[in-house]
Tab-separated table of C-alpha atoms in Angstrom:
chain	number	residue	atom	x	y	z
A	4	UNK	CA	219.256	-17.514	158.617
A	5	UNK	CA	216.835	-20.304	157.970
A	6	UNK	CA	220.427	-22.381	157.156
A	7	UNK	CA	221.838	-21.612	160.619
A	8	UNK	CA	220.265	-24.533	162.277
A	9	UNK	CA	219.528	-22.573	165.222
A	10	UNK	CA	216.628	-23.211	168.120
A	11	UNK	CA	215.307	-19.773	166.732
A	12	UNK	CA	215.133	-20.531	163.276
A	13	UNK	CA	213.237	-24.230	163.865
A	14	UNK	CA	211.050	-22.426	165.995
A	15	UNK	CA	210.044	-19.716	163.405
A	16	UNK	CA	209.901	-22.240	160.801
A	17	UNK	CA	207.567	-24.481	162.784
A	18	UNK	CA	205.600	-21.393	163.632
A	19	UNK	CA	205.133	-20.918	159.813
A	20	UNK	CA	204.348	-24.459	159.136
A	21	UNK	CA	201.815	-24.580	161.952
A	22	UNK	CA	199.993	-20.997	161.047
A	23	UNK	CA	200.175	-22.118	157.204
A	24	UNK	CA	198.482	-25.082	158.327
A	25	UNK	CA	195.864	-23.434	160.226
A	26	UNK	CA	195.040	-20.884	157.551
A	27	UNK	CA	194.491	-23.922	155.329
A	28	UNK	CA	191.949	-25.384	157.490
A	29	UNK	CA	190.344	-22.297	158.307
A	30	UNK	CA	189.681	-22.309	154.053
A	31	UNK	CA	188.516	-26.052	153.727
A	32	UNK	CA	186.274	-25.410	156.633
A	33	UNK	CA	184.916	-22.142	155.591
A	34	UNK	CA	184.575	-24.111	151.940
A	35	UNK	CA	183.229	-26.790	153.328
A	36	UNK	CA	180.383	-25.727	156.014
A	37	UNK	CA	179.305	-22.569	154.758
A	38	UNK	CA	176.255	-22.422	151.758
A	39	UNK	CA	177.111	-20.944	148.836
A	40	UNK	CA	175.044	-17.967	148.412
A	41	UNK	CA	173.209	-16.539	145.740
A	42	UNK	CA	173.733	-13.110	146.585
A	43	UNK	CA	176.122	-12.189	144.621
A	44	UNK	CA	178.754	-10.626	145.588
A	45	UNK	CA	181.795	-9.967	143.263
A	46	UNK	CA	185.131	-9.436	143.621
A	47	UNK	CA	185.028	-9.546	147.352
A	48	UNK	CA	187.295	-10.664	149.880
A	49	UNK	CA	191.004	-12.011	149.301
A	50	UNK	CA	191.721	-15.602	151.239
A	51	UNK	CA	195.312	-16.237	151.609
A	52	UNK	CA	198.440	-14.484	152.133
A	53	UNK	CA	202.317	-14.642	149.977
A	54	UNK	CA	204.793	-14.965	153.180
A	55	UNK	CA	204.482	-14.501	157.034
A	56	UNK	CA	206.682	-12.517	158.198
A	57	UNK	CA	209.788	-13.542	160.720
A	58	UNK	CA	208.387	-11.871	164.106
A	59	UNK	CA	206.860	-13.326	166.450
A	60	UNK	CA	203.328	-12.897	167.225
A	61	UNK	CA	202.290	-13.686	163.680
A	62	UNK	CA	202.166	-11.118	161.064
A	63	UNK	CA	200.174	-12.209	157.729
A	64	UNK	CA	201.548	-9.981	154.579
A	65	UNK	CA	199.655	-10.692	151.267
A	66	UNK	CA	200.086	-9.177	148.003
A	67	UNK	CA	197.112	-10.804	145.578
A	68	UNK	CA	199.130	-14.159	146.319
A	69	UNK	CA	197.898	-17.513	148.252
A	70	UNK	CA	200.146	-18.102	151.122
A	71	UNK	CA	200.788	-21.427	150.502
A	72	UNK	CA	201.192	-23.992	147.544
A	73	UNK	CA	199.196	-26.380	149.220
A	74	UNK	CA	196.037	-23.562	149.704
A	75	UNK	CA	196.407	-22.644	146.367
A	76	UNK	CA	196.027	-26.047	145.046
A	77	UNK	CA	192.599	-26.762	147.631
A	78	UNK	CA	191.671	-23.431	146.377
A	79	UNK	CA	192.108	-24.181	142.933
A	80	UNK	CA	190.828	-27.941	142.994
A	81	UNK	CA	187.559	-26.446	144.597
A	82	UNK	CA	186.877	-23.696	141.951
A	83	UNK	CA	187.660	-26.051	139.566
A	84	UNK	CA	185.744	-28.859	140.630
A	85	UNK	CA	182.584	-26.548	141.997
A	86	UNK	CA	182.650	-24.694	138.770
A	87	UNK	CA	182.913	-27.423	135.903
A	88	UNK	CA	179.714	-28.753	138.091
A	89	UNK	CA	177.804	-25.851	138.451
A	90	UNK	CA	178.318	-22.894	136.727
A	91	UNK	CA	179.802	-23.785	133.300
A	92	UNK	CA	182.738	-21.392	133.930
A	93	UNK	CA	186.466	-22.049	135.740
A	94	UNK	CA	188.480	-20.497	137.435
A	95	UNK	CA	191.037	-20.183	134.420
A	96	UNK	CA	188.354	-19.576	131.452
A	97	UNK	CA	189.177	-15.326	131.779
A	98	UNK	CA	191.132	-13.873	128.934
A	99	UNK	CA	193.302	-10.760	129.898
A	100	UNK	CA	192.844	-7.820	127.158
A	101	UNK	CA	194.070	-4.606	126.664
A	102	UNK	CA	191.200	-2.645	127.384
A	103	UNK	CA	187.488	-3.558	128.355
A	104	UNK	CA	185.370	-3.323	125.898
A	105	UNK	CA	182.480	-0.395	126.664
A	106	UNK	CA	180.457	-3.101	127.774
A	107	UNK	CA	180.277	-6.534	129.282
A	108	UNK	CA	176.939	-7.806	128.648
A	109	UNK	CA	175.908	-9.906	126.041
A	110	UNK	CA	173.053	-9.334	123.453
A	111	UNK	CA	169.559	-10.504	123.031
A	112	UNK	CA	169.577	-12.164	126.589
A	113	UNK	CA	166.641	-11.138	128.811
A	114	UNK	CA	166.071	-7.905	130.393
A	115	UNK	CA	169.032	-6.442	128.715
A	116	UNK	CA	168.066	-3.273	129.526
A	117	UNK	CA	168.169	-3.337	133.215
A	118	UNK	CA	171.619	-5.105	132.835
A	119	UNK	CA	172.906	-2.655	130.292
A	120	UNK	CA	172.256	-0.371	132.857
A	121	UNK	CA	173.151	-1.794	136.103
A	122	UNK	CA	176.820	-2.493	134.026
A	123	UNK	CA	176.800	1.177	133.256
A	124	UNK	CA	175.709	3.070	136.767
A	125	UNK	CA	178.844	0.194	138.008
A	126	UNK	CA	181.877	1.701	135.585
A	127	UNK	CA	180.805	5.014	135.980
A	128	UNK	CA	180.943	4.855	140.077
A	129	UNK	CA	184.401	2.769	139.594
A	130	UNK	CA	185.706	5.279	137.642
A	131	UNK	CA	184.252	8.500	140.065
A	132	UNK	CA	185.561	6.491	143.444
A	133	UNK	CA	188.723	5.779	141.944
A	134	UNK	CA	189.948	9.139	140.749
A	135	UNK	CA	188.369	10.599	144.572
A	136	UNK	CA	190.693	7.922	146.248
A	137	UNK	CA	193.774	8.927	144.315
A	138	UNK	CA	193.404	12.669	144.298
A	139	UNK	CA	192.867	12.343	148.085
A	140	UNK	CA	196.497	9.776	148.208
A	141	UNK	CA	198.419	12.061	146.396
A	142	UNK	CA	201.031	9.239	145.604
A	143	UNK	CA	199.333	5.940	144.297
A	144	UNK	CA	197.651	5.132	141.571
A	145	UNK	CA	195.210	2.368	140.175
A	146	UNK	CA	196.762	-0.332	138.382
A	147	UNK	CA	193.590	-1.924	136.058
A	148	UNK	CA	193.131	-5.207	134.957
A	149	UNK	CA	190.571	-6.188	132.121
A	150	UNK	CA	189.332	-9.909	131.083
A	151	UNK	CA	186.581	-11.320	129.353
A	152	UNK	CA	185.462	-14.881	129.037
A	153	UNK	CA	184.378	-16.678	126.020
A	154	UNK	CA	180.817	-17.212	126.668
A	155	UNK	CA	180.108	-13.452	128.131
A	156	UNK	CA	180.892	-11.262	130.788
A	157	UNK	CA	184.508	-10.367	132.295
A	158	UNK	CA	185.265	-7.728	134.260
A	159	UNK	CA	187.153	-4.618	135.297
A	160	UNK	CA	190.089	-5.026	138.449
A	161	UNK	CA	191.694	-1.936	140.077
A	162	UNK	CA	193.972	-2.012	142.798
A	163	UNK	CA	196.273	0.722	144.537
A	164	UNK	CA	199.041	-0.523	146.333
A	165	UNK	CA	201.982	1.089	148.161
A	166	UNK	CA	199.922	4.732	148.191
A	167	UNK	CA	201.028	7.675	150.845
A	168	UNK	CA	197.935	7.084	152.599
A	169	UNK	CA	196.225	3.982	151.541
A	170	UNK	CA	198.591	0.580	152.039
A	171	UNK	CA	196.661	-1.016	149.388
A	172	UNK	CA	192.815	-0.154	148.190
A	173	UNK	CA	190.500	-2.101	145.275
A	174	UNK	CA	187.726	-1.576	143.379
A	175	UNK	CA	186.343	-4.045	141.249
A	176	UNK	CA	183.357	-4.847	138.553
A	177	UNK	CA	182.476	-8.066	137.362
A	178	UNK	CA	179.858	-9.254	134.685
A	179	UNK	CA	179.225	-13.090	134.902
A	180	UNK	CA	177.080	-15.347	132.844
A	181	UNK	CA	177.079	-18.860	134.350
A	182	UNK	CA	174.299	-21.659	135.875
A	183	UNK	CA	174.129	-23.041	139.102
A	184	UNK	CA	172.926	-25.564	141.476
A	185	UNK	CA	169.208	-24.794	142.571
A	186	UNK	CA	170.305	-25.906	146.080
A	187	UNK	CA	172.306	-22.886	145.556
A	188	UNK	CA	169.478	-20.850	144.928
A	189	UNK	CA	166.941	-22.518	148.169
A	190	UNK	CA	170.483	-21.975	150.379
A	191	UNK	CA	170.122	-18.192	149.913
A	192	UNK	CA	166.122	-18.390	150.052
A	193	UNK	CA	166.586	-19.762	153.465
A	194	UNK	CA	167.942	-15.911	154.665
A	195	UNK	CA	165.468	-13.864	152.335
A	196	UNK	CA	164.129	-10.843	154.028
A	197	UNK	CA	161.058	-9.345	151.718
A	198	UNK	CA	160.063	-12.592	149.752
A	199	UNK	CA	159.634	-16.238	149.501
A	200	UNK	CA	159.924	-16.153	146.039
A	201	UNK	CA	161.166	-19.493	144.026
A	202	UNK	CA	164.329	-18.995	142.477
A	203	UNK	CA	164.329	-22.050	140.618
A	204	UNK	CA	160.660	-21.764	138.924
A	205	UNK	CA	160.288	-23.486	135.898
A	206	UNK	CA	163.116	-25.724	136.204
A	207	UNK	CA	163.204	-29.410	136.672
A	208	UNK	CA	164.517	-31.142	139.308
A	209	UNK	CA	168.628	-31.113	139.382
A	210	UNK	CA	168.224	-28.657	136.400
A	211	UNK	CA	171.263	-26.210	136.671
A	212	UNK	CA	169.942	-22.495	136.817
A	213	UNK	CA	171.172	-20.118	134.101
A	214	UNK	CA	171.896	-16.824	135.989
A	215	UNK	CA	173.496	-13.250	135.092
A	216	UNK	CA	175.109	-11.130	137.434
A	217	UNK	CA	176.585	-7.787	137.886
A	218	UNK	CA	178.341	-5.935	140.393
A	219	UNK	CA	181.018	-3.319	141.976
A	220	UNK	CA	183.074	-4.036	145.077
A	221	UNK	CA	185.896	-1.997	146.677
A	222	UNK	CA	187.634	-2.432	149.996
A	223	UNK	CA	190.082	0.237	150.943
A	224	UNK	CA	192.929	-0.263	153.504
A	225	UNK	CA	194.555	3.208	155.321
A	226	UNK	CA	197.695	2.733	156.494
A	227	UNK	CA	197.183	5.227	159.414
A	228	UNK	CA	195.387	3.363	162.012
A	229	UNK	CA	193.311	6.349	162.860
A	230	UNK	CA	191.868	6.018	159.233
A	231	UNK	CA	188.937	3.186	158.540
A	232	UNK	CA	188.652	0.408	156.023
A	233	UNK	CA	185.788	0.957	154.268
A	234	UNK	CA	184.253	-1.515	152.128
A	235	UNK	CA	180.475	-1.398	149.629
A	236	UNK	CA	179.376	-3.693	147.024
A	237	UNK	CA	176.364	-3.210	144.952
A	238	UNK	CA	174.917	-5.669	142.603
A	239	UNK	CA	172.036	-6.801	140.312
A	240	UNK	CA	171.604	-10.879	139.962
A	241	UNK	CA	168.742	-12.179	137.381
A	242	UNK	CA	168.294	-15.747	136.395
A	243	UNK	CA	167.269	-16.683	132.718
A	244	UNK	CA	164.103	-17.811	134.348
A	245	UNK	CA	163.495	-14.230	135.224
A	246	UNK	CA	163.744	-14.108	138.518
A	247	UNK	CA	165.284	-11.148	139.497
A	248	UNK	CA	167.160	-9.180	142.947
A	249	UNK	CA	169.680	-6.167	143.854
A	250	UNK	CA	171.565	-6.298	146.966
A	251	UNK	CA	174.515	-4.193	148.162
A	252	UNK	CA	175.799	-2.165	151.014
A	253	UNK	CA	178.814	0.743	152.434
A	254	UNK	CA	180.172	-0.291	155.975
A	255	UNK	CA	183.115	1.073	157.958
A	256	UNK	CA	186.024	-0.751	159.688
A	257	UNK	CA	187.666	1.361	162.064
A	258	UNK	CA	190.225	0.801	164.868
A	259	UNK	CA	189.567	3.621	167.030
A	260	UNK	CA	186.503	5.265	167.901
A	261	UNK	CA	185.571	8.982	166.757
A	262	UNK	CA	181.421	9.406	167.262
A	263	UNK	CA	181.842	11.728	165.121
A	264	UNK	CA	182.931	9.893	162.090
A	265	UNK	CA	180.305	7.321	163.011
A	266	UNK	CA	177.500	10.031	162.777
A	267	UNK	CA	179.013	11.496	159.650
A	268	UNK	CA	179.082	7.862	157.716
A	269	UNK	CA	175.891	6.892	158.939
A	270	UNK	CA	174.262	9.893	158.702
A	271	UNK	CA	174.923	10.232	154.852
A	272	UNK	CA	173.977	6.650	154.348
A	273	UNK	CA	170.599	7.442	156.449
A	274	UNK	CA	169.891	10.753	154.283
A	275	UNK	CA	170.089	8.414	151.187
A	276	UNK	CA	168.250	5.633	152.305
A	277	UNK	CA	165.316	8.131	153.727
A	278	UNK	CA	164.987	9.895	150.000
A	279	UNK	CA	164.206	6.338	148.969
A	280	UNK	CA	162.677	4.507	152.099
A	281	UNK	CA	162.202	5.872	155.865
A	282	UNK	CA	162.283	2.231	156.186
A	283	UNK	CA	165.448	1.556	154.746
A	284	UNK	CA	168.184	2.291	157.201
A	285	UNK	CA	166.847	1.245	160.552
A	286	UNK	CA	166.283	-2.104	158.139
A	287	UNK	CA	169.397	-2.138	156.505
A	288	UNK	CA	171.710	-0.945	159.699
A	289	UNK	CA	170.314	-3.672	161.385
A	290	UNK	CA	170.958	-5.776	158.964
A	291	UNK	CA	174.241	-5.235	158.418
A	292	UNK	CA	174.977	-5.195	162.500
A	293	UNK	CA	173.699	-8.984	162.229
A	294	UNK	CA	175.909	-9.983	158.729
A	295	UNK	CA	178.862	-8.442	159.836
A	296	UNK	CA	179.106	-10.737	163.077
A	297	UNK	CA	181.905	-12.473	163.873
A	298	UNK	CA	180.128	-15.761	165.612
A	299	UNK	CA	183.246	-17.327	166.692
A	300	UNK	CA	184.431	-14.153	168.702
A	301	UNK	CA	180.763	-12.431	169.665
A	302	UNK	CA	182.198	-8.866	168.004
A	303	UNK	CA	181.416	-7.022	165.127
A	304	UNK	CA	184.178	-6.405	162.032
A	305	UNK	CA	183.451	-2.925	162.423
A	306	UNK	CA	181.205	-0.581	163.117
A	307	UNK	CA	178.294	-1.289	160.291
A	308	UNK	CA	176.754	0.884	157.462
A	309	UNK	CA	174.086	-0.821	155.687
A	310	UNK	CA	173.529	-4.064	154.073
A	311	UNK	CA	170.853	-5.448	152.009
A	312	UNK	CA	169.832	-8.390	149.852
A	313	UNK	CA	167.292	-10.141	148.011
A	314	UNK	CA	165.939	-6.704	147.373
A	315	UNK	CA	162.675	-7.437	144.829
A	316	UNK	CA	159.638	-5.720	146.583
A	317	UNK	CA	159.287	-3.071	144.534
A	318	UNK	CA	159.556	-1.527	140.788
A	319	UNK	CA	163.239	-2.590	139.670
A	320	UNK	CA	163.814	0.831	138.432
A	321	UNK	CA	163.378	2.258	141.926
A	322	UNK	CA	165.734	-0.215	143.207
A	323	UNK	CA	168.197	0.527	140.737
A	324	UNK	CA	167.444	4.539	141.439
A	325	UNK	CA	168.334	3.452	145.642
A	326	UNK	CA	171.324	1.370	144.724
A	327	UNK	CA	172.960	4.119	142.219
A	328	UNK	CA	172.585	6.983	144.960
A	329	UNK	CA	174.285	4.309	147.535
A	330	UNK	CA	177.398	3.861	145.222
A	331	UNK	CA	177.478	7.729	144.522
A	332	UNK	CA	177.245	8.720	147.788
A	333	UNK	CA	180.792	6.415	148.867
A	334	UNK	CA	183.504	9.004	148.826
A	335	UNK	CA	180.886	11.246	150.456
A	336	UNK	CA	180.449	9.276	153.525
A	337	UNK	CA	184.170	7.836	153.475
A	338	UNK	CA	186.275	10.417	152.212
A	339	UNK	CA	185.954	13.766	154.862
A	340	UNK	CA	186.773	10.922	157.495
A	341	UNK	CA	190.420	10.276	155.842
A	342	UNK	CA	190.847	13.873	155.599
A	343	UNK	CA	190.623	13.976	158.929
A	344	UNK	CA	192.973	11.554	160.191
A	345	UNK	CA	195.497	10.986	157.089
A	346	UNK	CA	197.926	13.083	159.343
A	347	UNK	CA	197.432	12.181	162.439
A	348	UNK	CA	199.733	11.227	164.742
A	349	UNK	CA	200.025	7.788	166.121
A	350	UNK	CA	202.215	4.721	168.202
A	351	UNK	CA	203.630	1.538	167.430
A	352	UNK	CA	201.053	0.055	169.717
A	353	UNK	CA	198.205	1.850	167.846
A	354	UNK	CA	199.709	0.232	164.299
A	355	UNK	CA	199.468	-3.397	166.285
A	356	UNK	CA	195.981	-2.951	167.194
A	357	UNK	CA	195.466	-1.851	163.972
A	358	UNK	CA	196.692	-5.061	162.563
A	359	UNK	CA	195.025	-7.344	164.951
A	360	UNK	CA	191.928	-5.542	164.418
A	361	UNK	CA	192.756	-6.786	160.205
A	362	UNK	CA	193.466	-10.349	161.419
A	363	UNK	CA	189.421	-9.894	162.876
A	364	UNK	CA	188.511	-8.489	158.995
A	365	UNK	CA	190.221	-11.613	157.408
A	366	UNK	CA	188.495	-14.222	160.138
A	367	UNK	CA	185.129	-12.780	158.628
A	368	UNK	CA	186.209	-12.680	155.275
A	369	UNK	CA	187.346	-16.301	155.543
A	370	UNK	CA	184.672	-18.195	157.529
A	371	UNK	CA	181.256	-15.975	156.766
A	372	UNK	CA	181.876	-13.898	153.950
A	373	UNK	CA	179.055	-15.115	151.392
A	374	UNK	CA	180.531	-13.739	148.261
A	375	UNK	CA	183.567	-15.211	148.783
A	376	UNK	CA	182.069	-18.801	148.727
A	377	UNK	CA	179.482	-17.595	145.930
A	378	UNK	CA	183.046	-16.404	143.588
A	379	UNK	CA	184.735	-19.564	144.532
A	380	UNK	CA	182.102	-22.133	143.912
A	381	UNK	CA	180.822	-20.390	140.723
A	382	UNK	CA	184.015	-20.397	139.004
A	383	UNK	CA	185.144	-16.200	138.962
A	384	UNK	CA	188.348	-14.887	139.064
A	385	UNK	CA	190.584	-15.896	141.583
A	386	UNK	CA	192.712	-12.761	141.697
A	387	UNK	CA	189.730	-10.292	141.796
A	388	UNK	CA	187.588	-12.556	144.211
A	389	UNK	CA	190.871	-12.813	146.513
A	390	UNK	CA	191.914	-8.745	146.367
A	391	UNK	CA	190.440	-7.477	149.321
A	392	UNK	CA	192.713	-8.653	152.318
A	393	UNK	CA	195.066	-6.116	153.772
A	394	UNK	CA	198.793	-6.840	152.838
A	395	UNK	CA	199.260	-7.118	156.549
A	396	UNK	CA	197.094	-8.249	159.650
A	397	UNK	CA	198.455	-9.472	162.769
A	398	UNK	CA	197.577	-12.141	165.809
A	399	UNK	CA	198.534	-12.206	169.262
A	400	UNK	CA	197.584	-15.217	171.799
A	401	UNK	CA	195.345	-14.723	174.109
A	402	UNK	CA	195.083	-10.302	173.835
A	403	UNK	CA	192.606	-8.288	175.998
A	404	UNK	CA	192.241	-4.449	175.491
A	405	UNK	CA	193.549	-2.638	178.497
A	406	UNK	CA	190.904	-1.440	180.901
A	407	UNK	CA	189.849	2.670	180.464
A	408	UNK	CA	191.876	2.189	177.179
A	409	UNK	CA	191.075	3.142	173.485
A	410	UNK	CA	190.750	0.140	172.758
A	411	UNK	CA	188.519	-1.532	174.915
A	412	UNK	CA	186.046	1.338	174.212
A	413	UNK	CA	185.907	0.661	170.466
A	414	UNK	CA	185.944	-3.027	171.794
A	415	UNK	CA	182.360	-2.157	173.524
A	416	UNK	CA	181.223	-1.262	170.432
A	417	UNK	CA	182.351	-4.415	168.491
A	418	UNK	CA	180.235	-6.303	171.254
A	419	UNK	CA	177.226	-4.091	171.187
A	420	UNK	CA	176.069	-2.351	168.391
A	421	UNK	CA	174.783	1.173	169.037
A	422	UNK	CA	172.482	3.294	167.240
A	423	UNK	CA	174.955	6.490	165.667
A	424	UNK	CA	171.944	8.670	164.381
């Protein structure tokens, strides 16, 4: 076809060229503007796509590839560059092994406990949310991928592709010893929400920051479009200076509104954070409204959960307690709300809105999504930082949800953020 020489065929091909083009800037932007935070957050968010495919409006299909040579390379070049500066590790320093070892962490570093432990409550929720997701498929099944590097750390990739009810799903962990720029660190301190502490104390001037971090991040894909994406993270960061924060988070990405899905998810998440904090969810609902914002468009990526970071104002032990329940309490929240829907009926036009409502979940995940930057610029693993995209997502010029419709109520809800409990 792309021999024939036809109208059709240059116009396809220039469509590709163009969109290829577009997704490139889009990444040196994103790259370019955007901080690097340090809140870490592993594993999280794939950036680029292995072929568009030939209809027209544009369909983006990825499989764990970069969509094209020349983003690869400006990918590559900038984890290479960023992480031979700052962090002392690349993006090609991981060694693939059989199996992980039963743990990541290095001895005789500082606060080994906590880390020990934080590694720990992180493999044993991977391995309880992974066996809950494929029970519930039926079909697919969790291909793993182990690595270590040299000077410590590695980490733990599972993805599920192809499944009878999930189109592709991940769930990652990550252990990472590296240093960093301390206008890395004042970047993040610039959005901290319980303290002004100084990241960098005890360091001199242009002094690269030793740091350790740990975390687990999933992001799980339906292909039903009556089912939500859900996605959590939860992590533990601690510099050698001892200077120390959890942050983490469960949210919900759906493309059609059920209230009462949205009371079941938040209400679990609200029962855990109360045992821990009546504070916590008003705070971290909020905050997760505000992060999940798509600027550019004035919408939300979904419909929220919580979010929190820079979490230090209290005991560490009770802040690893809070973060363990959150990562236990995943398929509970998630799970009864595939049930529900795996079966359901549904259109082509309800599949299309279901990919344009992706195409929204990879313009966040390009342009905003901190832990994508953080993974990027501190050297991690390019095929566990890049997982998380759908395999397809879809954009059409110029759409507007039909008034009365489906999908201008969910739209609504994008816009304005409601309280569901």
């Amino acid at each position: 076809f792309w021999k024939s020489g036809t109208a059709e065929a240059e116009r396809l091909m220039l469509s590709r060229t163009a969109f290829s083009m577009a997704v490139l800037l889009a990444a040196v932007v994103a790259l370019a503007t955007v901080a690097p935070s340090a809140a870490f957050a592993p594993s999280t968010q794939l950036l680029g796509a292995s072929a568009l495919r030939q209809a027209a409006p544009l369909t983006l299909r990825t499989h764990g590839r970069i969509a094209s040579r020349s983003l690869q390379q400006s990918l590559l070049c900038t984890a290479t560059k960023d992480s031979s500066a700052s962090s002392g590790i690349g993006w090609d320093s991981h060694k693939a092994i059989e199996k992980a070892p039963d743990s990541l962490c290095r001895d005789g570093t500082a606060n080994t406990e906590m880390r020990a432990k934080f590694e720990k409550m992180c493999r044993d929720a991977q391995d309880q949310i992974c066996k809950a997701i494929e029970e519930c498929d039926g079909e697919g099944k969790f291909q793993e991928d182990a690595w270590t590097r040299e000077d410590g750390g590695g980490g733990i990739s599972r993805v599920l592709g192809g499944g009878k009810v999930w189109e592709k799903a991940g769930c990652n962990l990550s252990v990472v010893y590296g240093s960093m720029p301390q206008e890395a660190l004042s970047a993040a301190n610039d959005r901290r929400k319980f303290s002004t502490t100084d990241r960098a104390a005890g360091y001199q001037p242009g002094e690269k920051v030793p740091f350790f971090a740990c975390g687990l991040s999933s992001v799980m894909h339906p292909k039903n479009p009556h089912c939500p994406t859900m996605h959590f993270n939860y992590r533990y960061f601690e510099t050698e200076g001892g200077v120390w924060w959890f942050g983490g988070g469960t949210d919900i990405t759906p493309a059609y509104l059920d209230e009462d899905d949205m009371k079941h998810f938040h209400g679990t998440y609200k029962e855990v954070c109360d045992r821990h904090d009546k504070d916590f969810y008003p705070r971290f609902k909020q905050w997760a409204d505000e992060y999940f914002m798509i600027k550019h468009r004035g919408e939300t990526r979904g419909l929220g959960g919580i979010f929190f970071d820079d979490l230090e104002d209290r005991d560490p032990e009770k802040i690893f307690a809070f973060s363990s329940d959150c990562a236990a309490h995943v398929t509970k929240a998630y799970l009864p709300i595939i049930e529900k829907h795996k079966d359901d009926k549904f259109t082509q036009q309800q599949k299309e809105w279901q990919l344009m409502r992706r195409g929204r979940y990879v313009e966040f995940n390009l342009v905003y999504d901190r832990g994508t930057i953080f993974g990027l610029k501190t050297g991690g693993r390019i095929e566990s930082i890049l997982m998380s995209l759908p395999e397809t997502a879809r954009w059409e010029y110029n759409h507007a949800a039909v008034e009365g419709s489906e999908e201008e109520r969910i739209m609504k809800a994008f816009k304005e953020p409601k309280e569901w409990v």
